[in-house]
Coordinates of C-alpha atoms in Angstrom, one line a residue:
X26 CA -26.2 -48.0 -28.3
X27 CA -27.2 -51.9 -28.8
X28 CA -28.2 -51.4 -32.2
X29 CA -25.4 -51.3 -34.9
X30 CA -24.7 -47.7 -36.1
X31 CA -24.7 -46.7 -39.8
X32 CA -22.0 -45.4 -42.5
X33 CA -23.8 -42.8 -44.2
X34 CA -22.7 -40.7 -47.0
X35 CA -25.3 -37.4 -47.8
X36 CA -24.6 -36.0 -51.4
X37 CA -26.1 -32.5 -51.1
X38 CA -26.0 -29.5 -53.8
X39 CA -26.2 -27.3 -50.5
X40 CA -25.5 -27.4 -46.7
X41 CA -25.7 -24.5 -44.3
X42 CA -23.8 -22.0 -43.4
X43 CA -21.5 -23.1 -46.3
X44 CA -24.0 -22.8 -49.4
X45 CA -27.6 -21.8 -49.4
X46 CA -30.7 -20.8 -51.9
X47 CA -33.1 -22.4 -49.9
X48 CA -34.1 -24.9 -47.1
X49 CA -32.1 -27.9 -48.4
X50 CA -29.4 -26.2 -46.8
X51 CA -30.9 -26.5 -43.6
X52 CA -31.7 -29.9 -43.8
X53 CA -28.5 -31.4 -45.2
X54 CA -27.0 -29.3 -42.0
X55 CA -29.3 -30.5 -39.2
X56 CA -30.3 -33.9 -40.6
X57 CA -26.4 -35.4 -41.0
X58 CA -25.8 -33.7 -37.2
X59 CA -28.9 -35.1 -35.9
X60 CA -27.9 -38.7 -36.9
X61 CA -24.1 -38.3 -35.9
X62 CA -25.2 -37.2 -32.8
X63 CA -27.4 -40.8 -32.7
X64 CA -24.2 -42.3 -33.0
X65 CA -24.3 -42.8 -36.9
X66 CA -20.8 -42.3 -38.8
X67 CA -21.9 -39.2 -41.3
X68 CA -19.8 -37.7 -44.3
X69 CA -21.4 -35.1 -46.5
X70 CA -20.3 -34.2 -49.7
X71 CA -21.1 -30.8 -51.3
X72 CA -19.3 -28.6 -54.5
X73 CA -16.3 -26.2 -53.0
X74 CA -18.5 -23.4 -54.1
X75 CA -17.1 -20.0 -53.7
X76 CA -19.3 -19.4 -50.9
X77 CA -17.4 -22.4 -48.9
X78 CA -14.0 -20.8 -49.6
X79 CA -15.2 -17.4 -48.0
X80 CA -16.9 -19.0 -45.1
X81 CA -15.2 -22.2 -43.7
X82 CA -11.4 -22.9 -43.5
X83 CA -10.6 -25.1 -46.2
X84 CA -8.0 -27.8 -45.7
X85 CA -6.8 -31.0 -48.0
X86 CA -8.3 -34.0 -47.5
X87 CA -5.2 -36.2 -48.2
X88 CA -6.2 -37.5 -51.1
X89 CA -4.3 -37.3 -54.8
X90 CA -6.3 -35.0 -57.0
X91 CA -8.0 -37.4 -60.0
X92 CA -9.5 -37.0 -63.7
X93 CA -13.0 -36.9 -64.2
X94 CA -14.3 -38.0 -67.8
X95 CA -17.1 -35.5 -68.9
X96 CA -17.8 -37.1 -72.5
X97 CA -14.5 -36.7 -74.4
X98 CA -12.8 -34.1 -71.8
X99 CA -11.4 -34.8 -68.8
X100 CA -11.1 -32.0 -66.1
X101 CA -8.7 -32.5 -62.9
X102 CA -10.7 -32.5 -59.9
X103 CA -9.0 -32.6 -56.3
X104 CA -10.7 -33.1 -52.3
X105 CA -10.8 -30.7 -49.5
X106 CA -12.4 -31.5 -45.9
X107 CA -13.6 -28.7 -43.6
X108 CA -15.9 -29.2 -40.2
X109 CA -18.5 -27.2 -38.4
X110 CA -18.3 -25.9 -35.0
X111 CA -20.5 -28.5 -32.9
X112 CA -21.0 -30.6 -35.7
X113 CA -20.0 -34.1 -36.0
X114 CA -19.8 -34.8 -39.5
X115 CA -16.5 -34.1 -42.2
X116 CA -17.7 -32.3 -45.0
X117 CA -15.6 -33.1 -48.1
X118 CA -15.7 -30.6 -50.6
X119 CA -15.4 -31.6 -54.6
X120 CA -13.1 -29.2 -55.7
X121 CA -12.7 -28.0 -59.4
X122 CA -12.8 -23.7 -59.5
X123 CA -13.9 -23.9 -63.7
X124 CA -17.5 -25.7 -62.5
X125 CA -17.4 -24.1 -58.9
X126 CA -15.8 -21.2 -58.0
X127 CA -18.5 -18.7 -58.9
X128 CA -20.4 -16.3 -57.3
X129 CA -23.4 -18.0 -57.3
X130 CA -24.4 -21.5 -56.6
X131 CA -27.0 -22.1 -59.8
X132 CA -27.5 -19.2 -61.4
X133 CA -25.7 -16.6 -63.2
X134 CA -26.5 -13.7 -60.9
X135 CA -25.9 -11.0 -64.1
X136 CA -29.4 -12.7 -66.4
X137 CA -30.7 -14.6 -63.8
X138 CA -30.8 -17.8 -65.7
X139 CA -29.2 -20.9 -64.6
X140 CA -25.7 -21.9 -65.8
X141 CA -26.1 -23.4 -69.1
X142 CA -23.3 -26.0 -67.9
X143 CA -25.5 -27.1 -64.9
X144 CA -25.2 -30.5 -66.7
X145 CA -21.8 -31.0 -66.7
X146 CA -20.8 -29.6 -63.3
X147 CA -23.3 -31.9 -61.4
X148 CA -22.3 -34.9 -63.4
X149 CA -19.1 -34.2 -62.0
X150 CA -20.2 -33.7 -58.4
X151 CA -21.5 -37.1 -58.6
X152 CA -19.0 -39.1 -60.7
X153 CA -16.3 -37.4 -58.3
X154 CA -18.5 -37.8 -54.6
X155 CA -18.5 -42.0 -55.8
X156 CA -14.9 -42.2 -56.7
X157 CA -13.7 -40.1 -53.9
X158 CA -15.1 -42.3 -51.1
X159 CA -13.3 -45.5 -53.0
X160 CA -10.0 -43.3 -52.1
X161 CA -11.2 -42.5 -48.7
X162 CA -12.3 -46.4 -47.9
X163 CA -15.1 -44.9 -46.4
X164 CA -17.4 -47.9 -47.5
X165 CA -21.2 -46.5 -46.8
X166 CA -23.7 -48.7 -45.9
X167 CA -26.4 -46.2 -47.4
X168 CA -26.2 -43.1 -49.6
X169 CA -28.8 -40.3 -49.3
X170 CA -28.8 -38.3 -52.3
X171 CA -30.5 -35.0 -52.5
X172 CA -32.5 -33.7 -55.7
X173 CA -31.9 -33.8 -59.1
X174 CA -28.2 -32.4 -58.6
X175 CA -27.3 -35.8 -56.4
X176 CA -29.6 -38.0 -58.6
X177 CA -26.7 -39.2 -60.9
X178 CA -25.0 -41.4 -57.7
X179 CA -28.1 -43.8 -58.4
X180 CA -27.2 -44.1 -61.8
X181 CA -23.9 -44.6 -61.2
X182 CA -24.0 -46.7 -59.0
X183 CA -27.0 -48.9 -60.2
X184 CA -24.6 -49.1 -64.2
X185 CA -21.1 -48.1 -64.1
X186 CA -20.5 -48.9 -60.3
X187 CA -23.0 -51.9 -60.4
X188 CA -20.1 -54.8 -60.1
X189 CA -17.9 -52.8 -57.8
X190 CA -17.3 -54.8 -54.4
X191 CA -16.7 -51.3 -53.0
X192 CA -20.0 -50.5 -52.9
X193 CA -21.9 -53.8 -52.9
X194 CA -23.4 -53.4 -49.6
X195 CA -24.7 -49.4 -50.3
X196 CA -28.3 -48.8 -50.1
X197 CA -29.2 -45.5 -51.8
X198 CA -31.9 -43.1 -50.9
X199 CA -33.2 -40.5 -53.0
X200 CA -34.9 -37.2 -51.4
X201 CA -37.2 -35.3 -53.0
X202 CA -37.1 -32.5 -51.9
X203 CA -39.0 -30.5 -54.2
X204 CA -40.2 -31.9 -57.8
X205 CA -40.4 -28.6 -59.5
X206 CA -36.7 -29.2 -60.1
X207 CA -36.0 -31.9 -62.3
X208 CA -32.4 -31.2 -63.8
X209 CA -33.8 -31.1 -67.3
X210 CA -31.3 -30.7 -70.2
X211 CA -30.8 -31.7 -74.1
X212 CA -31.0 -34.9 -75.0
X213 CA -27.5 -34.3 -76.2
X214 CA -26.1 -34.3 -72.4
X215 CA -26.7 -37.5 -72.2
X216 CA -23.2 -38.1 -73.8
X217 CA -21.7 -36.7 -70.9
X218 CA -22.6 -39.0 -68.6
X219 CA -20.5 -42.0 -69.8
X220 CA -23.1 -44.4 -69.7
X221 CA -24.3 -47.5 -71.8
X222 CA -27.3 -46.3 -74.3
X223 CA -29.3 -49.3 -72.8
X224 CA -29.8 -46.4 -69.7
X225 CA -30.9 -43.6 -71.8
X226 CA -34.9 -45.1 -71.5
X227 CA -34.2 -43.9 -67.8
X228 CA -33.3 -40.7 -68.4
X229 CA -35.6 -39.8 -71.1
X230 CA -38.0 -37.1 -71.0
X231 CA -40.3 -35.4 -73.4
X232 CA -37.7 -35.3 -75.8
X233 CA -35.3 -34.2 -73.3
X234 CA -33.4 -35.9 -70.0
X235 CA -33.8 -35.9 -66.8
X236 CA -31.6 -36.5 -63.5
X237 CA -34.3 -36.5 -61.3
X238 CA -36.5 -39.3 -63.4
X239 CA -33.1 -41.4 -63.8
X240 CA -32.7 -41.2 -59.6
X241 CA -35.9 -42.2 -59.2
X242 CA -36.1 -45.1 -61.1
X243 CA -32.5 -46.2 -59.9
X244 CA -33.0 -45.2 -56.3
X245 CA -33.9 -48.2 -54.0
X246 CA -36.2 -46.4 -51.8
X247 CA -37.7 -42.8 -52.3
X248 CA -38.4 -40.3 -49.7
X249 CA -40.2 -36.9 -49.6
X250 CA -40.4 -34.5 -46.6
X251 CA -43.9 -34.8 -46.0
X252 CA -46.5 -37.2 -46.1
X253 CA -49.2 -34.8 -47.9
X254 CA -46.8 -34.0 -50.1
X255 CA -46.1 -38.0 -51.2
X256 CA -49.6 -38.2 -52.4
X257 CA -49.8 -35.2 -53.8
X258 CA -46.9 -35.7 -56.2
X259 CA -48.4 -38.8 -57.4
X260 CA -51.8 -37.6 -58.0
X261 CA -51.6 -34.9 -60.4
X262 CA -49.0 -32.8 -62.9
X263 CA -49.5 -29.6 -60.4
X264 CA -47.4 -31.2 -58.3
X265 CA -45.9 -34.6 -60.3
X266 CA -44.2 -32.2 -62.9
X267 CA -44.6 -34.9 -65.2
X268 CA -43.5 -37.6 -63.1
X269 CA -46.2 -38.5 -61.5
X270 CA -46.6 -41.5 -63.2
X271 CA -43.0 -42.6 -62.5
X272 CA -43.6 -41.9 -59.0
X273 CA -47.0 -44.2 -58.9
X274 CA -44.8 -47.2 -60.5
X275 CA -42.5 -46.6 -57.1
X276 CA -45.6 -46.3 -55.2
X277 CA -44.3 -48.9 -52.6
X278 CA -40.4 -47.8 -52.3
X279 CA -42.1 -43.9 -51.5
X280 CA -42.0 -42.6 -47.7
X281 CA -42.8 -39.0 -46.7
X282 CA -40.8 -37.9 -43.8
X283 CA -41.3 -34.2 -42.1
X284 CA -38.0 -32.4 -42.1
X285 CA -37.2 -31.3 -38.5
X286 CA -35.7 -28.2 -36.9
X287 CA -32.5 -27.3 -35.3
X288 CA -33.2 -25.8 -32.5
X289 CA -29.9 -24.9 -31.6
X290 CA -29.8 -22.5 -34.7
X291 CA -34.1 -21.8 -34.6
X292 CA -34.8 -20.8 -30.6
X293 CA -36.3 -17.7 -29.2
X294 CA -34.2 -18.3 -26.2
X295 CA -31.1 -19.0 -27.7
X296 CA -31.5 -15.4 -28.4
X297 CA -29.7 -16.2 -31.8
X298 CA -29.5 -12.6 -34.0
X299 CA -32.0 -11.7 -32.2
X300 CA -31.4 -8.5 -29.8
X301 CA -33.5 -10.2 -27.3
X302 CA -34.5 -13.5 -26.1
X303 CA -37.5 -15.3 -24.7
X304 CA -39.7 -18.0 -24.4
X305 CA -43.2 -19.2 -23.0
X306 CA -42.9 -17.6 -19.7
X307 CA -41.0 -14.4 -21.1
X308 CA -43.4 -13.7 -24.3
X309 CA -44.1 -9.9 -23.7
X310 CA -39.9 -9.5 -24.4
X311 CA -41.1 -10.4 -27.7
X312 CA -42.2 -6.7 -28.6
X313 CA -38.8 -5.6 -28.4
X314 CA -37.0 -7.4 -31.2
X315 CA -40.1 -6.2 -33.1
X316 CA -39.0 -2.5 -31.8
X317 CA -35.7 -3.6 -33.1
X318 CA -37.4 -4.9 -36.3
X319 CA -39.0 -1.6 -37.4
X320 CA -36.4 0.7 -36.3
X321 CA -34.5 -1.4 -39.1
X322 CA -37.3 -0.9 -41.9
X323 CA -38.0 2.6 -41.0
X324 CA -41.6 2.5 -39.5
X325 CA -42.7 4.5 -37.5
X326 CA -43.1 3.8 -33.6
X327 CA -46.5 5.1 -33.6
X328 CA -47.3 1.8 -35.4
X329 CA -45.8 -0.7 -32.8
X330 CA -49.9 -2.0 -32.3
X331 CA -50.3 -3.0 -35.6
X332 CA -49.5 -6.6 -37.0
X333 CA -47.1 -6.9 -38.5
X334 CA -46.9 -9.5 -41.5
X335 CA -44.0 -10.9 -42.3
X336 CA -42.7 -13.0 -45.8
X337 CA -39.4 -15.0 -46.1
X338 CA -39.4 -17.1 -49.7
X339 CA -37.5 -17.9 -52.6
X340 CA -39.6 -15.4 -55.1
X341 CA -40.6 -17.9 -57.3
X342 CA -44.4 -19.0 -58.8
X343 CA -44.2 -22.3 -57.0
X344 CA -43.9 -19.7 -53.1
X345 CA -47.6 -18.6 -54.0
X346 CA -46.3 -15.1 -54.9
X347 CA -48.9 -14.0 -56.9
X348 CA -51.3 -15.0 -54.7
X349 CA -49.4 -12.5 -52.3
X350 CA -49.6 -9.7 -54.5
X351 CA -53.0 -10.1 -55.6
X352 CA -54.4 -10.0 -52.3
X353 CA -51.4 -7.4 -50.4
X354 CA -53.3 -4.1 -52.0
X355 CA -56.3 -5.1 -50.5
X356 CA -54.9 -6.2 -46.9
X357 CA -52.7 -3.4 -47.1
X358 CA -56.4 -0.9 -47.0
X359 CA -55.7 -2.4 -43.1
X360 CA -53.5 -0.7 -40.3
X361 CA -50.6 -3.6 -40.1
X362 CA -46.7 -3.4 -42.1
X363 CA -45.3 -6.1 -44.5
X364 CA -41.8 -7.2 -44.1
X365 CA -40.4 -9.5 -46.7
X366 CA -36.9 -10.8 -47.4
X367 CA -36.3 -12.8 -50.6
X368 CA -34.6 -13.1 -53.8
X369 CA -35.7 -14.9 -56.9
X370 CA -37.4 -14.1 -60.2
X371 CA -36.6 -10.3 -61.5
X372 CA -40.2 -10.0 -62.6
X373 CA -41.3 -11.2 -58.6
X374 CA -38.5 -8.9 -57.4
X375 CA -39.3 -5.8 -59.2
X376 CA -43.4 -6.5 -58.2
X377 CA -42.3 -6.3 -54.4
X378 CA -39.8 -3.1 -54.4
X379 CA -42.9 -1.6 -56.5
X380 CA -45.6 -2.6 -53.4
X381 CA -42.9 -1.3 -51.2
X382 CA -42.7 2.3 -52.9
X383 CA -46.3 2.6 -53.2
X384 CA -46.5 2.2 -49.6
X385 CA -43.4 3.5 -48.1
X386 CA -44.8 3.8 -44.6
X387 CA -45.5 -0.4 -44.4
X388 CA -44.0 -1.8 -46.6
X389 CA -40.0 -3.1 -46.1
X390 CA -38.5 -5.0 -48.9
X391 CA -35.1 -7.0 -48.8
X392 CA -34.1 -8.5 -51.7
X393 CA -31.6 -11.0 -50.1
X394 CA -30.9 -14.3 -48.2
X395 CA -29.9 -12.6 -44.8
X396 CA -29.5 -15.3 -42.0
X397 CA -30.1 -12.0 -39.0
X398 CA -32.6 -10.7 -40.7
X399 CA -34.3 -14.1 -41.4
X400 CA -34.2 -14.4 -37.2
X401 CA -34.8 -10.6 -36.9
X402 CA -38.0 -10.8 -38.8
X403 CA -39.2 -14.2 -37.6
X404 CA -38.9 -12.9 -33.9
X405 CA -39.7 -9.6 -34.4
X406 CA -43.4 -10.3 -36.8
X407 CA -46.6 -11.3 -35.7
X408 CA -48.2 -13.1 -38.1
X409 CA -45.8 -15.1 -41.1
X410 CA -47.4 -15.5 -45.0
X411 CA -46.9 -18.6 -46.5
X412 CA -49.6 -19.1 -49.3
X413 CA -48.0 -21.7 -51.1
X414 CA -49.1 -23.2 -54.5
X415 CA -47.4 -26.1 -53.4
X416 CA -44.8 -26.6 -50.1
X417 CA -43.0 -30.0 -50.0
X418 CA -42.5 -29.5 -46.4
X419 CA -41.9 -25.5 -45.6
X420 CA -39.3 -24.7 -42.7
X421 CA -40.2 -21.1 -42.3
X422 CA -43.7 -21.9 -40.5
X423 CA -42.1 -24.5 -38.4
X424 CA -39.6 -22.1 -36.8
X425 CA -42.5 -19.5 -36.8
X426 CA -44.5 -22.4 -34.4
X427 CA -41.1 -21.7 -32.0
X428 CA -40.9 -18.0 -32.2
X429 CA -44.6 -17.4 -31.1
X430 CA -45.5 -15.9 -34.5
X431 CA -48.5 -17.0 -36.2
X432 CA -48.2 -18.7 -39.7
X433 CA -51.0 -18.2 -42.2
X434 CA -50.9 -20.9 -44.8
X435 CA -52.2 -23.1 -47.5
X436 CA -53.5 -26.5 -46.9
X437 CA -50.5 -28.2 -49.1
X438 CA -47.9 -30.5 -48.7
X439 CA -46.2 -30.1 -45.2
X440 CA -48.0 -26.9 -44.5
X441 CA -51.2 -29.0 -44.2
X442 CA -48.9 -31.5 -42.0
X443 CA -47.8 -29.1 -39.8
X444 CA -50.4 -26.2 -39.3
X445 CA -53.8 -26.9 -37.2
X446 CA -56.1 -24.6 -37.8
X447 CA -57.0 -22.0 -34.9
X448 CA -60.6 -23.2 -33.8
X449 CA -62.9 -20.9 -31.2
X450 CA -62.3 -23.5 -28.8
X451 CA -58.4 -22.5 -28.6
X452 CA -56.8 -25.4 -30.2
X453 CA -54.9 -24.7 -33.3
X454 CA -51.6 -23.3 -34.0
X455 CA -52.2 -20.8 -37.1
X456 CA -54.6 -20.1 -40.2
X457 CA -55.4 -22.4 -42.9
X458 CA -57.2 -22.1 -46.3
X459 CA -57.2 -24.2 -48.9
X460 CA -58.3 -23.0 -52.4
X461 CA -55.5 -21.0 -54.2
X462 CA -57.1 -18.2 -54.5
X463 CA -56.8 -14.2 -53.3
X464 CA -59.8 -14.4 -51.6
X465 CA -59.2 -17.8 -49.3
X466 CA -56.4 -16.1 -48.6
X467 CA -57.8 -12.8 -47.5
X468 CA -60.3 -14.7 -45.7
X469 CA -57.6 -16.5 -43.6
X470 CA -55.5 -13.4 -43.1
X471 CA -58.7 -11.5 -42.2
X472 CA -59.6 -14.8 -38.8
X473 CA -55.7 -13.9 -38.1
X474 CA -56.4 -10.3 -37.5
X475 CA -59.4 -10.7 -35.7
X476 CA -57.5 -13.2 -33.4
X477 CA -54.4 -10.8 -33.2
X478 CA -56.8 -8.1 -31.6
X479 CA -58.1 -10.5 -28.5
X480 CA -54.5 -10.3 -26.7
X481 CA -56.1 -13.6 -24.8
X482 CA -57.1 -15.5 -27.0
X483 CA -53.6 -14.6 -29.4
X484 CA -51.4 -15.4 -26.2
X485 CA -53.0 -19.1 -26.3
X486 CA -52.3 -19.1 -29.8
X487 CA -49.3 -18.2 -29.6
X488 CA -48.1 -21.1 -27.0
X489 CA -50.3 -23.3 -28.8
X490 CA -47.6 -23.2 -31.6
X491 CA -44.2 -22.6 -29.1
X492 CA -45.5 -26.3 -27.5
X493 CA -45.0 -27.8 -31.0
X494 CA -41.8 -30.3 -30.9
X495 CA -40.5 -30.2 -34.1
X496 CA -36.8 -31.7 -33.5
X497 CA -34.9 -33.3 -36.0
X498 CA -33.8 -35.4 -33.2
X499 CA -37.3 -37.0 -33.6
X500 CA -37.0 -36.8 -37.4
X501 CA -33.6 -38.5 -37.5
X502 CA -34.9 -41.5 -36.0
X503 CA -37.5 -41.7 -38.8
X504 CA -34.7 -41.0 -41.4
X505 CA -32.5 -44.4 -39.7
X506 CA -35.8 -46.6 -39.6
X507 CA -36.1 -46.0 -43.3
X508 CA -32.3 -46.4 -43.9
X509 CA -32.5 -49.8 -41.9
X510 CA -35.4 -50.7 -43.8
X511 CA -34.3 -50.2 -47.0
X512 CA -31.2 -52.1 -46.3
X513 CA -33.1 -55.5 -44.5
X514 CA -35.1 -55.2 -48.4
X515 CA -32.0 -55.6 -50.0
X516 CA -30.8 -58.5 -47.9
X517 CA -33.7 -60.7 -48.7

């Protein structure tokens, strides 16, 4: 290569196909194969959920099974490896079946609510993810940590671990990926952790803790996955969450960086659960996976001309649900179908199968993460919803671009990054608006429609968006510029 490679450890709460709620999955997936295929050494390190053991085969990792101090208990905890197919980097899996083997990943699928031991199993994740790699030797040269459940391996390693030669040359870098989740719990799980009360100032929030603050102040350099997004999070407690002032005081260790996509797993002509592939050249084959698409949600043939609208999102305030369903009866009056896939929030979930029996005939609900479908309904829809109160980065709209479906969005965080308006001089990739509200949003959808019924002019649009280069090829160089930066700071 003529540049040194990099030992890189990424501490993820998820990592597809093994464990996913969201797009963090995605990116801990593509991002660690992106930079092993630069010619970096990666090892990820994620829970042995129950989902792992059902998906991937399992195997030991060689090393002894350890105690883990949780306050005054100590649970065994042990170390499994498994790989992906294609995939260059181990994935070692922190193994303890009382914190992890559960149907879910976060939440209690039975009330809804997350685990009220969220505290104590992610303490554990990072307490065993630092100790494990002294057993492995695997001596990183810079730890990525991801969100609030990863934050604790800054602590860590910036108190307890501080004087430990092991890890004397590791940078760390904290990702943000969304600041909505904090890792907030009782001041009283603070105990847990094992650290000196001289830390707890870092920790501290409105009377409570948090995981996230403590990684950020810890962290040596910060990075978000967009560049709107970086401001925005600093600016305001829309999108700060309270920490926006502890974000300004890191002002200069903050980068945004746009997640790529895999285009391996996100490709009209990779054909991937889709029943039929295409690309630029071959866009009319597109109609067929959306032939395929209603057969599955029951509509009718006679309805094949109509746009269809299609929704994938964790049903959640933060998606810009009720923005959806405040504006869906009116855009509804319209001849086009919905299709939306999602779970989340019971009161979100119940609002959709509701929309979806008052109009049977266009309207298809599934209340599920459904990798096919998620293909099946990106290929097969013409226009994609994402009206986002706030969107750190947003995947969905990026592998939209690819698919030759036309994203309507809001004008926030990497939505406004990655989505040019459609102008009537034929530049433009989709439809933007930027108030939150109904009508904006109506407004948008209402260009999209017009556009849709001008088969020219919606062709260009179309490969407008399928030229977009979105590669976390290009993004993993960004990633190793930061990692190389961050690591020439600490060596002055």
């Amino acid at each position: 290569m003529g540049v040194e490679s990099l030992k890189i450890v990424v501490v993820s709460p998820e990592c597809f196909p093994l464990a996913k709620t969201g797009g963090l999955a995605d990116v801990s997936y593509a991002l660690s194969k992106a930079l092993g295929q630069l010619g970096h050494t990666v090892k990820v390190f994620l829970p042995l959920y129950q989902s792992v053991s059902k998906s991937a085969t399992v195997k030991d990792s060689g090393v002894k099974p350890m105690q883990i101090r949780l306050g005054e208990k100590s649970l065994e905890v042990g170390l499994k490896v498994t790989t992906l197919s294609g995939h260059p980097a181990e994935v070692f899996l922190v193994d303890c079946p009382l914190f992890f083997d559960r149907p879910d990943l976060l939440r209690d699928r039975n009330t809804g609510l997350a685990y009220p031991d969220n505290d104590e199993r992610f303490i554990l994740f990072c307490r065993a993810s630092l100790e494990f790699l002294r057993e492995l030797r695997f001596e990183p040269g810079v730890i990525q940590a991801n969100d609030w459940q990863a934050a604790l391996v800054c602590a860590y390693l910036k108190t307890t671990y501080a004087d430990d030669p092991f890890f004397s040359k590791t940078s760390l870098l904290l990702s943000l990926n969304n600041l909505a989740l904090q890792g907030i719990f009782p001041k009283a799980s603070f105990a847990k952790l094992g650290l000196p009360e001289a830390a707890f100032s870092q920790f501290e929030f409105h009377n409570k803790i948090s995981f996230l603050k403590a990684g950020i102040l810890y962290a040596d350099i910060l990075h978000t996955v967009s560049e709107t997004y970086a401001v925005e999070i600093q600016s305001s407690p829309e999108f700060g969450h309270g920490l926006e002032g502890v974000l300004r005081h890191r002002n200069n260790d903050l980068y945004g960086i746009l997640n790529g996509v895999d285009y391996t797993e996100w490709s009209p002509l990779s054909g991937k659960y889709i029943p039929v592939a295409y690309d630029q050249q071959s866009l009319s084959e597109k109609k067929k996976n959306k032939q395929t698409l209603y057969q599955e949600c029951g509509f009718a043939s006679d309805k094949l001309e109509w746009p269809a609208l299609g929704v994938i999102s964790r049903l959640v305030d933060q998606k810009g649900v009720d923005l959806l369903f405040e504006a869906a009866e009116e855009f509804l009056k319209k001849d086009l179908v919905l299709v939306a896939l999602g779970k989340g929030e019971a009161k979100y979930e119940h609002q959709l199968k509701e929309l979806e029996k008052r109009h049977p005939d266009r309207v298809k609900v599934f209340l599920a993460f459904d990798e096919r479908l998620a293909h099946l309904i990106t290929a097969g829809c013409d226009l994609y919803l994402m009206p986002s109160k706030s969107e750190p980065c947003g995947l969905n709209q990026l592998y939209c671009l690819k698919y030759g479906t036309v994203p309507v969005v809001r004008a926030t965080g990497g939505l406004a990054d990655t989505v040019e308006d459609f102008k009537p001089d034929g530049t433009g990739t989709g439809f933007v608006f930027k108030g939150y509200y109904s009508f904006e949003f109506l407004e948008a959808i209402e260009r999209a429609l017009e556009a849709y019924r001008d088969k020219t002019r919606w062709e260009k649009l179309q490969k407008n968006g399928m030229s977009q280069d979105f590669s976390w090829e290009k993004a993993a160089e960004k990633y190793v510029e930061l990692y190389r930066l961050v690591k020439k700071l600490q060596s002055v």
